[in-house]
């Protein structure tokens, strides 16, 4: 491998033996894409069952153009990205996003909202998602060159932000809980923290981190700002974290109750996914909740 050259490698592959490209009129394709990688899954809409999932890790991808350069390679290596689908959706994973209350939102001002919140970002490439379960709009950087590259493969794909899918999933879950839900989702070099109750969003933020100590520090800082006692906190985890990881060890040191999220039981999952930890790929497997 050449040092400094963007590359990809497949790190997960689960597919139902019955998966058929001839049944594409019944399948929905969900893709989650960012500079750290691409994950994708296929759902059979006839029986609401996930029948395939793959993950590709990107290395040394620092720009949108480097990401675009990897797409043909990833799609050719995938077992099912090359197929046609009845419908498809793409969630962009990016740090630049902000929530605006629906009562204050004006479509013509979405560029101003994002650029005001991120002084280092001066762009007109801005997307907006309306949260179905809450009175907010998620405003985010929408890399048009990347989107256009994806549209070459999936002309009718629906585009949204990764944070939208995660918030929507937690808000829907909170409908059935009287107490607040505190949810932490960990991915490559970043994590999201969400607090929701009865479909009301109390807190959302995304943090970049380098060490386990960084993650624990930001979590405890939010608890302090919101006047939450960590030892009385009940925290649910999803994403790239497990019981043997350093972040988990630190979190359980300070937080009173820590559990791993389970899968959304509104869907079923091929037995090929049984070996996959149930708390992983949570936002990807709930992306369809936001797709129209």
Short mmCIF file of C-alpha atoms in Angstrom, two decimals:
data_model
loop_
_atom_site.label_atom_id
_atom_site.label_comp_id
_atom_site.label_asym_id
_atom_site.label_seq_id
_atom_site.Cartn_x
_atom_site.Cartn_y
_atom_site.Cartn_z
CA UNK A 1 0.00 0.00 0.00
CA UNK A 2 1.37 3.40 -0.98
CA UNK A 3 1.65 5.87 1.91
CA UNK A 4 -0.47 8.95 1.41
CA UNK A 5 -2.83 7.49 -1.19
CA UNK A 6 -6.53 7.25 -0.36
CA UNK A 7 -7.71 3.65 -0.09
CA UNK A 8 -10.65 1.52 1.06
CA UNK A 9 -11.10 -1.93 2.55
CA UNK A 10 -14.18 -3.99 3.29
CA UNK A 11 -14.57 -4.63 7.02
CA UNK A 12 -18.06 -6.17 7.20
CA UNK A 13 -20.14 -8.32 4.89
CA UNK A 14 -23.51 -9.88 5.71
CA UNK A 15 -25.88 -11.07 3.00
CA UNK A 16 -28.86 -13.38 2.93
CA UNK A 17 -28.36 -16.39 0.63
CA UNK A 18 -31.79 -15.60 -0.81
CA UNK A 19 -30.78 -12.07 -1.84
CA UNK A 20 -31.65 -11.67 -5.51
CA UNK A 21 -30.81 -8.85 -7.90
CA UNK A 22 -33.94 -9.87 -9.84
CA UNK A 23 -36.08 -8.77 -6.89
CA UNK A 24 -34.86 -5.18 -7.02
CA UNK A 25 -38.40 -3.83 -7.33
CA UNK A 26 -38.95 -4.73 -3.68
CA UNK A 27 -35.62 -3.55 -2.22
CA UNK A 28 -34.63 -0.25 -0.63
CA UNK A 29 -30.95 0.67 -0.48
CA UNK A 30 -29.62 2.78 2.42
CA UNK A 31 -26.11 4.27 2.22
CA UNK A 32 -24.16 6.13 4.89
CA UNK A 33 -21.14 7.99 3.53
CA UNK A 34 -18.40 10.26 4.84
CA UNK A 35 -14.63 10.73 4.75
CA UNK A 36 -14.12 7.78 7.13
CA UNK A 37 -16.05 5.23 5.12
CA UNK A 38 -19.19 3.88 3.50
CA UNK A 39 -21.75 1.51 4.96
CA UNK A 40 -24.82 0.22 3.15
CA UNK A 41 -27.74 -2.13 3.64
CA UNK A 42 -30.67 -3.47 1.64
CA UNK A 43 -34.20 -3.92 2.95
CA UNK A 44 -36.84 -6.15 1.39
CA UNK A 45 -39.90 -3.93 1.64
CA UNK A 46 -42.27 -6.83 1.05
CA UNK A 47 -41.52 -8.33 4.47
CA UNK A 48 -39.63 -5.43 6.11
CA UNK A 49 -36.50 -7.53 6.46
CA UNK A 50 -32.89 -6.39 6.11
CA UNK A 51 -31.20 -8.84 3.76
CA UNK A 52 -27.70 -7.40 3.24
CA UNK A 53 -25.17 -5.09 4.91
CA UNK A 54 -21.59 -4.09 4.11
CA UNK A 55 -19.06 -1.66 5.54
CA UNK A 56 -16.00 -0.12 3.87
CA UNK A 57 -13.36 1.74 5.85
CA UNK A 58 -11.58 4.64 4.12
CA UNK A 59 -7.99 5.54 4.87
CA UNK A 60 -6.26 8.85 4.11
CA UNK A 61 -9.40 10.45 2.70
CA UNK A 62 -9.22 14.14 3.61
CA UNK A 63 -11.14 15.82 0.82
CA UNK A 64 -14.40 15.33 -1.05
CA UNK A 65 -12.47 14.73 -4.27
CA UNK A 66 -10.47 11.90 -2.69
CA UNK A 67 -13.73 10.34 -1.54
CA UNK A 68 -15.23 10.64 -5.02
CA UNK A 69 -12.16 8.91 -6.42
CA UNK A 70 -12.82 5.86 -4.26
CA UNK A 71 -16.48 5.39 -5.17
CA UNK A 72 -15.97 3.28 -8.35
CA UNK A 73 -13.62 0.96 -6.45
CA UNK A 74 -16.02 0.52 -3.53
CA UNK A 75 -19.06 -0.07 -5.73
CA UNK A 76 -17.22 -2.62 -7.84
CA UNK A 77 -16.08 -4.51 -4.71
CA UNK A 78 -19.52 -4.53 -3.13
CA UNK A 79 -21.76 -7.57 -3.38
CA UNK A 80 -24.92 -5.51 -3.88
CA UNK A 81 -24.20 -1.79 -4.54
CA UNK A 82 -24.06 -2.46 -8.28
CA UNK A 83 -27.74 -3.49 -8.38
CA UNK A 84 -30.75 -1.34 -9.21
CA UNK A 85 -33.24 -0.59 -6.42
CA UNK A 86 -36.87 0.40 -6.12
CA UNK A 87 -35.79 3.26 -3.86
CA UNK A 88 -32.64 4.50 -2.18
CA UNK A 89 -31.41 7.01 0.40
CA UNK A 90 -28.04 8.49 1.36
CA UNK A 91 -27.05 9.91 4.75
CA UNK A 92 -24.03 12.21 4.61
CA UNK A 93 -21.72 11.94 7.63
CA UNK A 94 -20.23 15.37 8.27
CA UNK A 95 -19.35 17.56 11.23
CA UNK A 96 -21.01 20.71 9.93
CA UNK A 97 -24.65 20.69 11.03
CA UNK A 98 -26.91 22.73 13.28
CA UNK A 99 -30.51 22.53 14.47
CA UNK A 100 -32.95 25.41 13.94
CA UNK A 101 -36.44 25.50 15.55
CA UNK A 102 -39.13 25.19 12.89
CA UNK A 103 -40.82 28.37 14.15
CA UNK A 104 -37.65 30.37 13.33
CA UNK A 105 -36.63 28.58 10.15
CA UNK A 106 -36.64 30.34 6.77
CA UNK A 107 -35.50 28.36 3.74
CA UNK A 108 -33.81 31.38 2.14
CA UNK A 109 -31.65 31.84 5.24
CA UNK A 110 -30.31 28.28 5.57
CA UNK A 111 -26.86 29.27 4.27
CA UNK A 112 -26.67 32.03 6.88
CA UNK A 113 -27.63 29.65 9.71
CA UNK A 114 -24.82 27.23 8.90
CA UNK A 115 -22.11 29.78 8.16
CA UNK A 116 -22.94 31.73 11.33
CA UNK A 117 -22.47 28.63 13.49
CA UNK A 118 -19.23 27.57 11.80
CA UNK A 119 -16.88 30.49 11.22
CA UNK A 120 -14.42 28.36 9.24
CA UNK A 121 -17.12 27.31 6.77
CA UNK A 122 -18.13 29.66 3.99
CA UNK A 123 -20.34 27.69 1.64
CA UNK A 124 -23.55 27.77 -0.35
CA UNK A 125 -23.67 23.94 -0.46
CA UNK A 126 -26.27 23.60 2.29
CA UNK A 127 -28.96 20.99 2.87
CA UNK A 128 -31.96 21.06 5.19
CA UNK A 129 -33.89 18.15 6.72
CA UNK A 130 -37.17 18.57 8.58
CA UNK A 131 -37.29 16.23 11.57
CA UNK A 132 -40.56 14.32 11.34
CA UNK A 133 -40.83 13.73 15.09
CA UNK A 134 -39.72 17.16 16.33
CA UNK A 135 -40.12 20.84 15.48
CA UNK A 136 -36.60 21.31 14.16
CA UNK A 137 -34.74 21.56 10.89
CA UNK A 138 -31.27 20.04 10.62
CA UNK A 139 -29.10 22.37 8.49
CA UNK A 140 -25.88 20.83 7.18
CA UNK A 141 -23.04 21.06 4.71
CA UNK A 142 -24.15 19.13 1.61
CA UNK A 143 -21.13 18.42 -0.63
CA UNK A 144 -22.62 18.82 -4.10
CA UNK A 145 -19.68 17.19 -5.92
CA UNK A 146 -20.10 14.04 -3.80
CA UNK A 147 -23.87 14.05 -4.26
CA UNK A 148 -23.52 14.40 -8.04
CA UNK A 149 -21.10 11.47 -8.09
CA UNK A 150 -23.60 9.31 -6.18
CA UNK A 151 -26.42 10.39 -8.50
CA UNK A 152 -24.51 8.84 -11.40
CA UNK A 153 -25.22 5.46 -9.83
CA UNK A 154 -28.58 6.15 -8.14
CA UNK A 155 -30.40 8.94 -10.03
CA UNK A 156 -33.38 9.13 -7.67
CA UNK A 157 -31.58 8.80 -4.35
CA UNK A 158 -32.87 10.84 -1.41
CA UNK A 159 -30.16 12.76 0.45
CA UNK A 160 -30.19 13.66 4.13
CA UNK A 161 -27.81 14.13 7.03
CA UNK A 162 -26.56 11.37 9.28
CA UNK A 163 -27.61 13.31 12.38
CA UNK A 164 -31.19 13.43 11.12
CA UNK A 165 -31.42 9.63 11.00
CA UNK A 166 -29.96 9.25 14.47
CA UNK A 167 -32.15 11.92 16.10
CA UNK A 168 -35.28 10.59 14.41
CA UNK A 169 -34.62 7.05 15.66
CA UNK A 170 -34.12 8.23 19.25
CA UNK A 171 -37.14 10.54 19.19
CA UNK A 172 -39.38 7.71 18.02
CA UNK A 173 -38.03 5.44 20.73
CA UNK A 174 -38.57 8.11 23.39
CA UNK A 175 -42.30 8.12 22.64
CA UNK A 176 -42.62 4.94 24.67
CA UNK A 177 -40.51 6.07 27.66
CA UNK A 178 -41.63 8.40 30.44
CA UNK A 179 -38.09 9.12 31.61
CA UNK A 180 -35.49 10.94 29.49
CA UNK A 181 -33.40 8.81 27.12
CA UNK A 182 -29.70 9.64 26.97
CA UNK A 183 -28.05 8.10 23.93
CA UNK A 184 -24.39 8.09 22.89
CA UNK A 185 -23.39 6.94 19.40
CA UNK A 186 -19.69 6.33 18.73
CA UNK A 187 -18.08 6.25 15.30
CA UNK A 188 -14.59 6.75 13.89
CA UNK A 189 -13.17 9.78 15.72
CA UNK A 190 -16.54 11.28 16.63
CA UNK A 191 -19.59 10.71 18.78
CA UNK A 192 -23.10 12.10 19.08
CA UNK A 193 -24.96 12.69 22.33
CA UNK A 194 -28.77 12.91 22.32
CA UNK A 195 -31.22 13.45 25.16
CA UNK A 196 -34.92 13.05 24.40
CA UNK A 197 -38.16 12.55 26.31
CA UNK A 198 -41.64 11.82 24.98
CA UNK A 199 -40.52 12.82 21.46
CA UNK A 200 -39.16 16.15 22.72
CA UNK A 201 -35.52 16.78 21.86
CA UNK A 202 -33.71 18.18 24.90
CA UNK A 203 -30.12 18.02 23.67
CA UNK A 204 -28.10 17.09 20.59
CA UNK A 205 -24.46 17.66 19.78
CA UNK A 206 -21.66 16.02 17.85
CA UNK A 207 -18.07 15.90 19.10
CA UNK A 208 -14.77 14.99 17.51
CA UNK A 209 -12.34 13.14 19.75
CA UNK A 210 -8.93 11.49 19.58
CA UNK A 211 -8.63 9.60 22.86
CA UNK A 212 -10.96 7.80 25.25
CA UNK A 213 -10.21 10.54 27.77
CA UNK A 214 -11.51 13.13 25.28
CA UNK A 215 -14.78 11.26 24.96
CA UNK A 216 -15.22 10.93 28.73
CA UNK A 217 -14.33 14.60 29.25
CA UNK A 218 -16.96 15.87 26.78
CA UNK A 219 -19.60 13.56 28.23
CA UNK A 220 -18.94 14.74 31.77
CA UNK A 221 -18.80 18.36 30.61
CA UNK A 222 -22.30 18.07 29.09
CA UNK A 223 -23.55 16.48 32.32
CA UNK A 224 -22.15 19.41 34.26
CA UNK A 225 -23.70 21.99 31.94
CA UNK A 226 -27.10 20.28 32.09
CA UNK A 227 -26.82 19.69 35.84
CA UNK A 228 -26.98 15.91 35.45
CA UNK A 229 -25.29 13.73 38.08
CA UNK A 230 -23.30 11.13 36.07
CA UNK A 231 -23.77 8.41 38.67
CA UNK A 232 -27.54 8.83 38.33
CA UNK A 233 -27.42 8.77 34.54
CA UNK A 234 -28.77 5.90 32.46
CA UNK A 235 -26.85 5.85 29.17
CA UNK A 236 -27.49 3.79 26.04
CA UNK A 237 -24.66 3.11 23.58
CA UNK A 238 -24.56 2.42 19.86
CA UNK A 239 -21.89 2.33 17.19
CA UNK A 240 -18.21 1.44 17.29
CA UNK A 241 -17.86 0.61 20.97
CA UNK A 242 -17.90 -2.65 22.92
CA UNK A 243 -17.37 -3.93 26.44
CA UNK A 244 -13.66 -4.49 25.83
CA UNK A 245 -12.93 -0.99 24.54
CA UNK A 246 -11.19 1.80 26.44
CA UNK A 247 -14.08 4.28 25.94
CA UNK A 248 -16.50 1.79 27.50
CA UNK A 249 -14.21 1.27 30.50
CA UNK A 250 -14.02 5.01 31.14
CA UNK A 251 -17.73 5.61 30.62
CA UNK A 252 -18.71 2.88 33.08
CA UNK A 253 -16.27 4.34 35.59
CA UNK A 254 -18.22 7.60 35.76
CA UNK A 255 -21.77 6.79 34.61
CA UNK A 256 -24.23 4.99 36.85
CA UNK A 257 -25.97 2.71 34.32
CA UNK A 258 -24.69 1.85 30.84
CA UNK A 259 -26.46 -0.43 28.35
CA UNK A 260 -26.11 -1.27 24.69
CA UNK A 261 -29.01 -0.44 22.38
CA UNK A 262 -30.98 -3.24 20.74
CA UNK A 263 -32.26 -3.37 17.18
CA UNK A 264 -35.45 -1.69 16.07
CA UNK A 265 -38.09 -4.43 16.29
CA UNK A 266 -40.17 -2.75 13.57
CA UNK A 267 -37.79 -4.49 11.17
CA UNK A 268 -36.58 -8.08 10.93
CA UNK A 269 -33.04 -9.10 10.07
CA UNK A 270 -31.59 -11.93 8.03
CA UNK A 271 -29.93 -14.66 10.09
CA UNK A 272 -26.72 -13.74 8.29
CA UNK A 273 -26.60 -10.69 10.59
CA UNK A 274 -26.83 -12.72 13.79
CA UNK A 275 -23.08 -12.50 14.38
CA UNK A 276 -23.17 -8.71 14.12
CA UNK A 277 -23.51 -6.93 17.51
CA UNK A 278 -27.04 -5.59 17.73
CA UNK A 279 -25.96 -2.07 18.75
CA UNK A 280 -23.81 -1.52 15.63
CA UNK A 281 -24.93 0.28 12.44
CA UNK A 282 -27.83 1.74 14.40
CA UNK A 283 -28.29 4.92 12.35
CA UNK A 284 -27.87 3.06 9.04
CA UNK A 285 -30.52 0.47 9.96
CA UNK A 286 -32.92 3.25 10.99
CA UNK A 287 -32.29 5.47 7.97
CA UNK A 288 -35.47 4.30 6.28
CA UNK A 289 -37.48 6.07 9.01
CA UNK A 290 -36.49 9.37 7.38
CA UNK A 291 -36.79 8.32 3.74
CA UNK A 292 -39.97 9.44 2.02
#
